Amino acid sequence: MPRKKDYSNYTKEELIAKITELEKRKKYGLVWDAEREPEKVVQQCKKHLPVLKEVKGKAIQNDPEKPTHILIEGDNYHALSVLNYTHANSVDLIFIDPPYNIGGDFIYNDKIVDTEDSYRHSKWLSFMKKRLELAKYVLKDTGAIFITIDDEEASHLKILCDEIFLPQNFIAQICWQKKYSPQNDATYFSDMHDFILVYAKKKKTTKNDTIGFQLNLLPRTEQMNKRYSNPDNDQRGPWKSSGLDVKTYSAEYDYQITTPSGRVVSPPKGACWRVGPNRLQELIGDNRIWFGKDGNNVPSIKRFLSEVQEGIVPVTWWKREEVGDNQEAKQEMKQILYDVENVFNTPKPVRLMKKIIQLATKPDIGSIILDFFAGSGTTAQAVLESNSEDNGNRQFIMATNNENNICIDSTYPRIKRVIDGYDYQGNDKKVLFEEKLNISKLKRAGFIIDEFENIREKNKNNYDELKGEFKDNTLKLWGIKKNQSWKEGVGVNLKYYKTDFVPAQPTDRNKEKLTMQSIEMLCLRENTFESVSETDIIKIFKNNEKYTGILFDEQKTPEFKEQLKNFNKPVSVYIFSLGDDNFAEEFVDMQDRVKICPIPAAILRVYRRIFR
C-alpha cells in the first residue's frame, strides 16, 4: 500500500498552498496523483530544450517529385514538443498504438511498470495526458486521432480524451477483431478484440457542415454492385427493388393497389404503403415501380445504382477478414524483417492502418499522418503502400524511442526495405470472388457456383495458384502469387532525425546555440530539404514550391537579399535575433513573396507554453 503523506511538519504557508491546490482540482472526471513521481523526460525539459539532429547516413533520396517522409528517434514527448513548433495545426491524421499497461509493456522513468504497482494507472494516465495534449496542438481543425487500446485502460482513456479533445468531438469507439482462434484456457472470456477510439479536433455539427473533420465513405464493392440488374432495360441503368410497405402505420397510406395484370393487393397486416395514392401514380409514370415481369407481383420501388450514395458509411465493428488480425501482422513483419532477431512483438496489420488512412485522408492533398508510437513501422508501410495504390502524396512522420533497439532493428529497417525493395519470401493474396451465403441465396446456388467458376477460369493464367475457401458462411476465391525473389520498393525519400538538446537557461549564448541547432527544425517546418547554398552565415533550402532562407547575422541582410532576388518562388525567411525584432522594413521591397520570422523567439514561445 502507498504511504500516506505526513502534513504535521508543513509550515502554514505550505499548508495554505496545498489547500489551494486541492481546491483547484476538478470535481468530475479522472483524478489521479500526477505529481507523486514526475516523469524524468518531462522534468528534463526544464533544463534542456529539445531539438532535432539529422542522421545523414540513414537518409534515403530517390525522387524529389515524391514526398519526403520523416522518422524521429527519441522520446515521443520530446519529438512532440519539437512538432508543436514545426507542425502546429498541420497534421491531418494521428494514429497511435500506445502501451496497453497490462503489465510489462509500459516503461515509466526507466522502470517497467508491473501489475503490482499501486500507481500504475496514475503513471500511465500522466504519461498519456502529456502526450495527447501536445498531439492536439499539431492536429488541423479538420484532423482526427485514432487510438488503439484494450479493456485494461479503455474506460480511463475515453474519459481522458473527453477532457483533452472534449466530449462533443468524440466520433466513435470501434471494435476490432484482433484474433481468429479463442483462448480455451481463459478463466472467464476469451479476449478477441481491441478498441479504436476516434476523436476529431473539431467535429462537424451537421452532416453537411463544411467545417470540421470529414470522414470519407468506403468504396462500394463489386459484390454490392452485383446486386443491381436491369431486367426491364431501363435507360437509367441497373437497379434493385425495395419493398413498398412500411411498418409505421398510417391509415392514409393503407389502400389497395391494382397491378397491371388486374390483381388487387393490399399492404401486409399492420403495415401500410410508404407513399400515398397520388405519389404512387407519379412513381408509376416515371417507371419507378416494379410489378414483376408478368405485372402480377406486389409492387416494389426501383432503386437505381446511379442514384445511390457513392460510398458506404463505415461501421464500428471491424472484422479480421476485412482489416487483418494480430497473426497477420506478425507474418507481415517476418516477411520483411526475416533476418532480424528483435522483431516487435505486437504489430498491427497493414490492412487495419490502410482502412484508417482511407477513411481519414485524401490521396492528392498532401495529407500528413503522424504516429508517435511508431514501434514496428506499420503506419509507415501502410502510408507508402496506400500512396502506391492510389497515386497519393501523403507524408508520414514517425516517432519512436529506441528501447531494446526497436528503432534501429525494426522501425528503420522495415521502412527502408519498403522504400528500397527487399528479398521477399511469401505469397501475395487477392480475393477474386466473395459471396456470403444465407438461406435465400442458396436458392440461387447454381448461379453463384457458375460465377465462381467463370472467375476461376478467367484468372487461371494470372496467378500461380487459385484457391477456393468456404469459412464463416462465406465462399471465397483467392488468387495467389508466389514470391521468392525481390519485392520492388516504392522509391520515395526519408529523413532520419534524433532528438538532441540545448541548454534552456535564456542567456544570449544559449539563444545562439538554439538557433544554430534549429536548422533541421526549420527545414522540417517548411518541408524544404534540398540544399541550395550553405555558409556559416546564410543557408538556403528548397522544394518544388518554395525556398527557406536562414540568416544568422542581420548585418548580412543586403547580401542575403541579393541571393533571394534570383528566386521566382515564395521564400520563408528566418533571421537570428536576440530579441523578437521585426525585420519587415528591411524586406519591404520583397514583401509580396517573402515571409519573415525572427528566431529563436518563435521557438521559445512554443516551448514556454509547453514547459512552463
XYZ file of C-alpha atoms in Angstrom:
612
model
C 0.000 0.000 0.000
C 1.293 3.546 -0.705
C 2.291 5.562 2.316
C 0.098 8.459 3.366
C 1.674 11.916 3.370
C 2.572 13.377 6.747
C 1.457 17.023 6.839
C 2.367 17.599 10.513
C 5.688 19.250 9.662
C 4.277 21.542 6.941
C 4.533 25.276 7.531
C 1.424 27.445 7.469
C 2.351 28.696 4.010
C 2.891 25.159 2.706
C -0.479 24.021 4.089
C -2.250 27.013 2.501
C -0.572 26.206 -0.819
C -1.662 22.566 -0.530
C -5.263 23.505 0.291
C -5.318 25.922 -2.646
C -4.034 23.167 -4.921
C -6.699 20.725 -3.703
C -9.481 23.284 -4.195
C -8.397 23.756 -7.793
C -8.755 20.070 -8.560
C -11.592 19.189 -10.862
C -14.741 17.770 -9.324
C -15.620 15.496 -12.255
C -13.532 13.255 -14.474
C -10.286 11.424 -13.856
C -8.371 12.419 -10.743
C -5.029 10.780 -10.030
C -1.793 11.506 -8.239
C 0.084 13.071 -11.122
C 2.901 14.570 -9.058
C 3.914 11.640 -6.844
C 6.568 10.580 -9.348
C 7.126 13.230 -12.066
C 8.276 11.885 -15.412
C 12.005 12.331 -15.990
C 11.765 13.195 -19.696
C 9.323 15.982 -18.831
C 11.461 17.321 -15.994
C 14.474 17.242 -18.312
C 12.928 19.981 -20.447
C 13.138 22.466 -17.572
C 16.901 22.479 -18.055
C 17.327 21.352 -21.657
C 15.235 22.168 -24.733
C 14.718 19.501 -27.412
C 15.902 19.961 -30.989
C 16.450 17.607 -33.920
C 19.736 16.401 -35.340
C 19.780 14.652 -38.696
C 21.460 11.270 -39.057
C 22.611 11.875 -42.610
C 23.870 8.324 -43.140
C 20.327 6.985 -42.813
C 18.713 9.400 -45.267
C 17.095 7.901 -48.379
C 16.838 10.009 -51.523
C 15.094 8.635 -54.613
C 12.701 11.046 -56.288
C 12.470 14.787 -55.492
C 8.973 14.824 -57.009
C 7.715 12.495 -54.260
C 7.157 13.286 -50.555
C 9.999 13.204 -48.045
C 8.924 11.123 -45.074
C 10.202 11.610 -41.527
C 11.458 9.225 -38.837
C 12.392 10.671 -35.430
C 14.302 8.558 -32.914
C 13.842 9.767 -29.354
C 11.293 10.015 -26.589
C 7.964 10.940 -28.126
C 7.409 13.699 -25.552
C 10.496 15.475 -26.909
C 9.542 14.717 -30.533
C 6.031 16.082 -29.998
C 7.459 19.199 -28.369
C 9.516 19.864 -31.497
C 6.495 19.139 -33.719
C 4.451 21.663 -31.734
C 6.682 24.261 -33.384
C 7.293 22.656 -36.784
C 3.783 21.283 -37.384
C 1.315 23.300 -35.319
C -2.198 22.814 -36.787
C -0.719 20.872 -39.717
C -1.406 17.157 -39.220
C -4.424 15.511 -40.869
C -4.384 12.162 -39.090
C -2.779 10.838 -35.921
C -2.719 7.117 -35.303
C -1.145 5.711 -32.142
C -0.864 2.253 -30.628
C 0.307 3.128 -27.094
C 1.356 0.633 -24.400
C -1.757 -1.028 -23.009
C -0.442 -1.068 -19.416
C -1.211 -4.757 -18.980
C 1.978 -5.403 -17.008
C 5.444 -5.418 -18.558
C 4.644 -3.419 -21.703
C 4.866 0.078 -20.185
C 8.083 1.752 -19.020
C 7.960 4.833 -16.793
C 11.135 6.570 -15.637
C 13.263 3.721 -16.998
C 11.385 1.082 -14.977
C 8.895 -1.498 -16.176
C 5.506 -0.860 -14.578
C 4.026 -4.178 -13.463
C 0.550 -5.068 -12.265
C 1.626 -4.865 -8.621
C 2.466 -1.161 -8.877
C -0.205 0.700 -6.874
C 0.263 3.789 -9.055
C 0.438 2.092 -12.450
C -2.801 3.690 -13.659
C -1.701 7.121 -12.397
C 1.653 6.774 -14.159
C 0.018 5.668 -17.392
C -2.544 8.481 -17.298
C 0.130 11.104 -16.597
C 2.244 9.685 -19.417
C -0.647 9.692 -21.896
C -2.108 13.064 -20.861
C 1.115 14.969 -21.525
C 1.491 13.432 -24.974
C -2.138 13.771 -26.024
C -2.145 17.449 -25.024
C 0.838 18.018 -27.307
C -0.763 15.927 -30.044
C -3.883 18.088 -30.045
C -1.814 21.171 -30.969
C -0.417 19.588 -34.131
C -3.809 18.443 -35.477
C -5.596 20.538 -38.065
C -9.142 21.635 -37.232
C -10.153 19.119 -39.901
C -7.952 16.378 -38.412
C -8.663 13.351 -36.233
C -6.858 10.956 -33.918
C -7.309 7.157 -33.842
C -6.026 5.309 -30.740
C -5.916 1.543 -30.240
C -6.437 0.254 -26.700
C -7.787 -2.794 -24.865
C -10.112 -3.268 -21.903
C -7.414 -2.542 -19.304
C -7.304 1.221 -19.913
C -10.138 1.814 -22.407
C -12.504 3.431 -19.892
C -9.746 5.657 -18.467
C -8.562 6.661 -21.931
C -12.091 7.589 -23.019
C -12.511 9.994 -20.072
C -9.003 11.400 -20.615
C -9.742 12.042 -24.293
C -13.045 13.676 -23.355
C -11.056 16.052 -21.177
C -8.440 16.866 -23.818
C -10.429 16.757 -27.079
C -13.853 17.480 -25.448
C -16.819 15.096 -25.394
C -18.528 16.835 -28.315
C -15.612 15.827 -30.560
C -15.931 12.109 -29.864
C -16.574 10.233 -33.130
C -16.680 6.516 -32.346
C -15.295 3.600 -30.371
C -14.536 0.950 -32.975
C -14.323 -2.716 -32.023
C -11.610 -4.536 -33.996
C -11.488 -8.338 -34.086
C -7.808 -8.946 -33.393
C -7.881 -12.768 -33.135
C -9.363 -15.683 -35.032
C -8.969 -18.517 -32.539
C -10.379 -18.252 -28.997
C -8.181 -18.978 -25.975
C -9.651 -22.105 -24.409
C -7.547 -21.670 -21.260
C -9.127 -18.276 -20.440
C -10.508 -18.055 -16.899
C -13.683 -16.225 -17.945
C -13.996 -14.879 -21.503
C -11.585 -15.276 -24.372
C -10.428 -11.775 -25.336
C -10.978 -11.401 -29.098
C -10.979 -7.649 -29.701
C -9.285 -4.306 -29.199
C -10.872 -0.874 -29.330
C -10.021 2.067 -31.577
C -11.042 5.400 -30.080
C -11.691 8.142 -32.629
C -11.801 11.870 -31.820
C -11.906 14.868 -34.124
C -10.053 18.085 -33.389
C -13.314 19.738 -34.395
C -16.376 17.639 -35.131
C -18.967 18.709 -37.688
C -22.196 19.983 -36.152
C -24.269 18.602 -39.038
C -23.642 16.069 -41.786
C -23.427 18.778 -44.457
C -21.289 21.172 -42.398
C -18.206 22.280 -44.349
C -16.175 22.966 -41.178
C -14.612 20.134 -39.193
C -13.359 16.582 -39.670
C -14.711 14.816 -42.752
C -14.895 11.025 -42.530
C -14.664 9.508 -46.001
C -17.059 6.872 -47.235
C -15.717 3.424 -48.041
C -15.821 2.467 -51.729
C -18.662 0.246 -52.844
C -17.538 -3.306 -53.515
C -18.076 -5.194 -56.733
C -20.179 -7.638 -54.730
C -22.557 -4.836 -53.680
C -22.938 -3.567 -57.218
C -23.710 -7.082 -58.454
C -26.997 -6.929 -56.541
C -28.246 -4.444 -59.166
C -29.598 -5.615 -62.512
C -31.753 -4.209 -65.325
C -34.425 -6.777 -66.310
C -36.638 -4.141 -67.982
C -33.792 -2.367 -69.841
C -34.421 0.917 -68.020
C -32.370 3.741 -69.581
C -31.235 4.785 -66.102
C -29.236 1.573 -65.789
C -29.060 -1.224 -63.197
C -31.428 -1.149 -60.229
C -32.693 -3.336 -57.418
C -36.156 -3.491 -55.915
C -37.033 -2.362 -52.410
C -40.263 -3.088 -50.558
C -43.066 -0.547 -50.911
C -44.567 -1.357 -47.497
C -43.508 0.049 -44.101
C -44.348 -0.982 -40.521
C -45.013 2.554 -39.245
C -48.760 2.509 -39.841
C -50.757 5.402 -41.292
C -54.420 4.947 -42.313
C -53.919 7.448 -45.144
C -51.381 5.112 -46.749
C -53.404 1.929 -46.196
C -55.164 1.366 -49.534
C -55.490 -1.229 -52.299
C -53.318 -1.223 -55.440
C -54.336 -2.821 -58.720
C -51.395 -4.387 -60.575
C -51.097 -4.247 -64.405
C -52.401 -7.823 -64.537
C -55.560 -6.787 -62.681
C -54.641 -8.334 -59.360
C -55.649 -6.258 -56.313
C -53.096 -6.184 -53.479
C -53.080 -4.648 -50.008
C -50.195 -3.929 -47.643
C -49.342 -6.656 -45.081
C -51.431 -6.722 -41.924
C -50.389 -3.963 -39.512
C -48.386 -2.171 -42.219
C -49.121 0.389 -44.940
C -47.556 1.649 -48.176
C -44.702 4.127 -47.887
C -46.365 6.567 -50.361
C -49.895 7.817 -50.868
C -52.052 7.143 -53.979
C -51.072 10.354 -55.803
C -47.362 9.846 -55.248
C -47.709 6.216 -56.326
C -49.127 7.295 -59.701
C -46.181 9.702 -60.159
C -43.714 6.885 -59.485
C -45.534 4.545 -61.873
C -45.452 7.251 -64.536
C -41.682 7.584 -64.009
C -41.248 3.783 -64.299
C -40.012 3.548 -60.695
C -42.498 0.905 -59.526
C -41.839 -2.766 -60.360
C -44.710 -5.252 -60.561
C -42.559 -8.144 -61.776
C -42.035 -9.380 -65.329
C -45.668 -10.530 -65.595
C -47.099 -7.390 -63.936
C -48.628 -9.553 -61.236
C -46.304 -9.091 -58.239
C -46.739 -6.986 -55.104
C -45.299 -3.576 -56.109
C -41.764 -2.553 -55.123
C -39.688 0.596 -55.643
C -36.766 0.598 -58.068
C -33.518 1.890 -56.514
C -31.026 2.812 -59.232
C -27.297 2.201 -58.801
C -26.606 5.571 -60.429
C -28.588 7.310 -57.678
C -27.242 5.571 -54.586
C -24.568 7.121 -52.380
C -21.125 6.788 -53.986
C -19.690 5.018 -50.952
C -20.579 3.079 -47.832
C -20.887 4.548 -44.353
C -18.308 2.693 -42.204
C -19.484 0.655 -39.231
C -17.889 0.292 -35.802
C -17.365 -3.487 -35.998
C -14.194 -4.286 -37.976
C -13.794 -7.961 -38.797
C -10.402 -9.604 -39.161
C -11.350 -10.750 -42.678
C -11.563 -7.100 -43.711
C -8.650 -5.479 -41.843
C -6.421 -8.310 -40.657
C -5.554 -9.571 -37.181
C -2.565 -9.962 -34.861
C -1.374 -13.122 -36.573
C -1.404 -11.460 -39.988
C 0.546 -8.513 -38.561
C 3.282 -10.797 -37.230
C 3.527 -12.619 -40.560
C 3.908 -9.294 -42.377
C 6.774 -8.363 -40.073
C 8.522 -11.704 -40.633
C 8.183 -11.395 -44.407
C 10.017 -8.069 -44.397
C 12.351 -8.498 -41.400
C 13.048 -12.191 -41.942
C 16.701 -11.765 -40.906
C 16.084 -9.619 -37.814
C 16.020 -11.274 -34.393
C 14.485 -8.499 -32.271
C 11.199 -8.190 -34.135
C 8.485 -6.089 -32.444
C 6.075 -8.348 -30.539
C 2.748 -6.543 -31.013
C 2.491 -5.016 -34.505
C -0.802 -4.012 -36.083
C -1.783 -5.325 -39.533
C -1.145 -3.114 -42.554
C -4.745 -3.580 -43.739
C -6.031 -2.088 -40.481
C -3.933 1.031 -40.976
C -4.858 1.294 -44.650
C -8.531 1.402 -43.740
C -7.920 4.212 -41.244
C -5.897 6.117 -43.849
C -8.667 5.557 -46.402
C -11.293 6.922 -44.014
C -9.383 9.936 -42.680
C -7.187 11.270 -45.520
C -7.327 12.276 -49.179
C -4.680 10.923 -51.549
C -3.991 14.099 -53.502
C -3.785 16.961 -50.974
C -0.516 16.100 -49.246
C -2.125 14.734 -46.067
C 0.266 14.371 -43.129
C -0.039 11.248 -40.964
C 1.657 11.177 -37.546
C 2.374 8.111 -35.409
C 4.322 8.924 -32.249
C 4.318 5.328 -31.003
C 5.763 4.139 -34.303
C 7.007 0.807 -32.929
C 7.251 -1.665 -35.778
C 6.598 0.897 -38.517
C 3.242 -0.489 -39.675
C 1.804 3.002 -40.156
C 4.742 3.980 -42.363
C 4.325 0.899 -44.561
C 0.584 1.490 -44.831
C 1.112 5.114 -45.939
C 3.704 4.106 -48.545
C 1.551 1.303 -49.956
C -1.574 3.495 -49.972
C 0.291 6.134 -51.971
C 1.444 3.491 -54.463
C -2.078 2.134 -54.863
C -3.932 5.432 -55.385
C -1.056 7.612 -56.653
C -1.271 9.661 -53.457
C 1.209 12.129 -51.991
C 0.607 11.608 -48.274
C 3.554 12.148 -45.924
C 4.246 10.256 -42.721
C 6.019 11.405 -39.566
C 7.051 8.511 -37.321
C 8.453 8.963 -33.818
C 9.723 6.197 -31.563
C 12.271 5.714 -28.829
C 14.995 3.107 -29.205
C 14.153 0.881 -26.244
C 15.552 -2.593 -26.944
C 16.914 -1.165 -30.213
C 13.406 -1.094 -31.672
C 14.094 1.877 -33.958
C 17.410 0.524 -35.219
C 16.345 -3.110 -35.531
C 12.682 -2.832 -36.547
C 11.278 0.592 -37.427
C 14.015 1.920 -39.696
C 14.869 -1.386 -41.464
C 11.200 -2.010 -42.237
C 10.686 1.468 -43.692
C 13.933 1.271 -45.659
C 13.056 -2.074 -47.195
C 9.576 -0.957 -48.218
C 11.173 2.093 -49.878
C 14.181 0.376 -51.491
C 12.806 -3.126 -52.027
C 13.758 -6.386 -50.344
C 14.147 -10.138 -50.757
C 10.632 -11.405 -50.338
C 9.595 -14.894 -49.353
C 5.874 -15.453 -49.180
C 2.623 -15.169 -51.070
C 0.666 -12.188 -52.343
C -3.040 -12.997 -51.963
C -6.018 -11.235 -53.529
C -9.719 -12.011 -53.125
C -11.161 -12.532 -56.607
C -14.640 -13.671 -55.552
C -16.540 -13.369 -52.282
C -20.152 -14.230 -51.515
C -21.693 -14.521 -48.053
C -24.333 -17.237 -48.180
C -27.687 -17.364 -46.430
C -30.892 -19.352 -46.917
C -32.297 -17.059 -49.613
C -29.044 -17.137 -51.608
C -28.940 -20.942 -51.512
C -31.962 -20.872 -53.821
C -29.680 -19.431 -56.497
C -26.638 -21.530 -55.575
C -26.244 -22.722 -59.156
C -25.806 -19.146 -60.399
C -23.277 -18.403 -57.632
C -21.215 -21.506 -58.448
C -21.267 -20.642 -62.172
C -19.969 -17.171 -61.404
C -17.307 -18.620 -59.100
C -16.102 -20.980 -61.853
C -16.178 -18.238 -64.509
C -13.896 -16.034 -62.426
C -11.613 -19.003 -61.750
C -11.371 -19.692 -65.499
C -10.672 -16.038 -66.374
C -7.814 -15.819 -63.848
C -6.170 -19.213 -64.290
C -3.178 -17.692 -66.135
C -2.860 -14.628 -63.899
C -1.891 -16.379 -60.652
C 0.356 -19.204 -59.531
C -2.495 -20.738 -57.567
C -6.278 -20.278 -57.330
C -7.662 -21.436 -54.007
C -11.310 -21.811 -53.053
C -12.337 -21.345 -49.427
C -15.591 -21.686 -47.502
C -15.446 -20.249 -43.993
C -17.931 -18.412 -41.773
C -20.702 -18.992 -44.361
C -18.642 -17.122 -46.959
C -17.404 -18.557 -50.245
C -14.141 -17.020 -51.469
C -11.741 -17.478 -54.346
C -8.165 -16.401 -53.670
C -5.613 -15.571 -56.335
C -2.117 -16.376 -55.054
C 1.197 -15.200 -56.489
C 4.229 -16.915 -55.039
C 7.151 -14.585 -54.496
C 10.554 -15.886 -53.567
C 12.719 -13.270 -55.120
C 12.563 -9.483 -54.984
C 9.797 -7.158 -53.787
C 10.014 -3.863 -55.656
C 10.399 -0.765 -53.475
C 8.180 2.316 -53.675
C 11.131 4.651 -54.325
C 10.419 7.666 -52.120
C 12.504 9.780 -49.728
C 13.209 9.597 -45.984
C 14.904 11.837 -43.424
C 16.084 10.299 -40.159
C 16.446 12.514 -37.074
C 17.430 12.016 -33.458
C 16.289 14.265 -30.653
C 19.068 16.369 -29.136
C 19.160 19.168 -26.551
C 20.414 22.686 -25.897
C 20.519 24.466 -22.514
C 17.194 26.029 -21.503
C 18.548 28.978 -19.495
C 17.644 32.074 -21.600
C 21.152 33.529 -21.989
C 22.339 35.126 -25.222
C 24.783 32.280 -25.699
C 22.057 29.657 -25.305
C 19.764 31.503 -27.715
C 22.548 31.392 -30.251
C 23.016 27.661 -29.626
C 19.300 27.019 -30.099
C 19.321 28.932 -33.373
C 22.337 27.048 -34.701
C 20.713 23.728 -33.740
C 17.325 24.624 -35.247
C 18.245 24.279 -38.938
C 16.718 20.806 -39.217
C 13.586 22.010 -37.383
C 13.157 24.910 -39.815
C 13.617 22.656 -42.854
C 11.073 20.259 -41.363
C 8.645 23.096 -40.658
C 8.859 24.300 -44.261
C 9.265 20.848 -45.822
C 12.321 22.115 -47.711
C 15.163 19.599 -47.612
C 17.197 20.224 -50.765
C 20.219 22.423 -50.081
C 20.728 25.378 -52.453
C 23.662 27.064 -50.712
C 25.174 26.861 -47.232
C 27.715 29.092 -45.493
C 28.289 29.842 -41.818
C 26.031 32.911 -42.116
C 23.478 32.052 -44.810
C 21.753 28.763 -45.505
C 19.123 28.254 -48.227
C 16.965 25.187 -48.906
C 14.134 24.463 -51.311
C 11.430 22.127 -52.538
C 9.378 22.294 -55.738
C 7.152 25.071 -54.409
C 9.246 27.401 -52.241
C 12.548 28.299 -50.607
C 13.668 28.598 -46.995
C 16.386 31.120 -46.135
C 18.148 31.228 -42.763
C 20.268 34.266 -41.833
C 22.464 34.087 -38.738
C 23.776 37.671 -38.875
C 21.375 40.522 -39.645
C 24.333 42.656 -40.780
C 24.483 40.433 -43.849
C 20.902 41.242 -44.848
C 21.869 43.066 -48.125
C 23.967 40.096 -49.263
C 21.151 37.735 -48.260
C 18.579 39.731 -50.258
C 20.767 39.636 -53.349
C 20.578 35.854 -53.308
C 16.823 35.887 -52.764
C 16.291 38.091 -55.820
C 17.241 35.142 -58.018
C 14.358 33.036 -56.747
C 10.992 33.081 -58.516
C 9.116 31.236 -55.771
C 7.940 32.251 -52.275
C 10.630 32.393 -49.583
C 10.283 31.790 -45.845
C 12.994 33.855 -44.147
C 14.315 33.150 -40.643
C 16.637 35.712 -39.083
C 18.599 35.258 -35.850
C 17.787 37.906 -33.258
C 18.423 38.006 -29.520
C 15.131 39.829 -29.155
C 11.892 39.483 -31.087
C 12.761 42.047 -33.744
C 10.552 42.676 -36.732
C 12.626 42.791 -39.910
C 9.723 43.691 -42.199
C 11.168 47.106 -43.153
C 14.356 45.522 -44.494
C 12.284 43.352 -46.844
C 9.512 45.778 -47.781
C 10.542 45.632 -51.440
C 10.072 41.843 -51.402
C 7.020 41.608 -49.177
C 4.854 40.041 -51.892
C 6.863 36.795 -51.799
C 8.845 36.837 -48.552
C 7.554 35.765 -45.125
C 9.800 36.768 -42.200
C 10.202 35.187 -38.774
C 12.787 36.049 -36.084
C 14.404 33.089 -34.352
C 14.749 31.674 -31.770
C 11.909 33.815 -30.298
C 9.192 31.911 -32.173
C 10.559 28.560 -30.992
C 10.929 29.787 -27.399
C 7.296 30.958 -27.317
C 6.139 27.441 -28.112
C 8.495 25.907 -25.552
C 7.406 28.340 -22.836
C 3.802 27.211 -23.363
C 4.753 23.552 -23.120
C 7.367 23.617 -20.365
C 6.001 26.373 -18.138
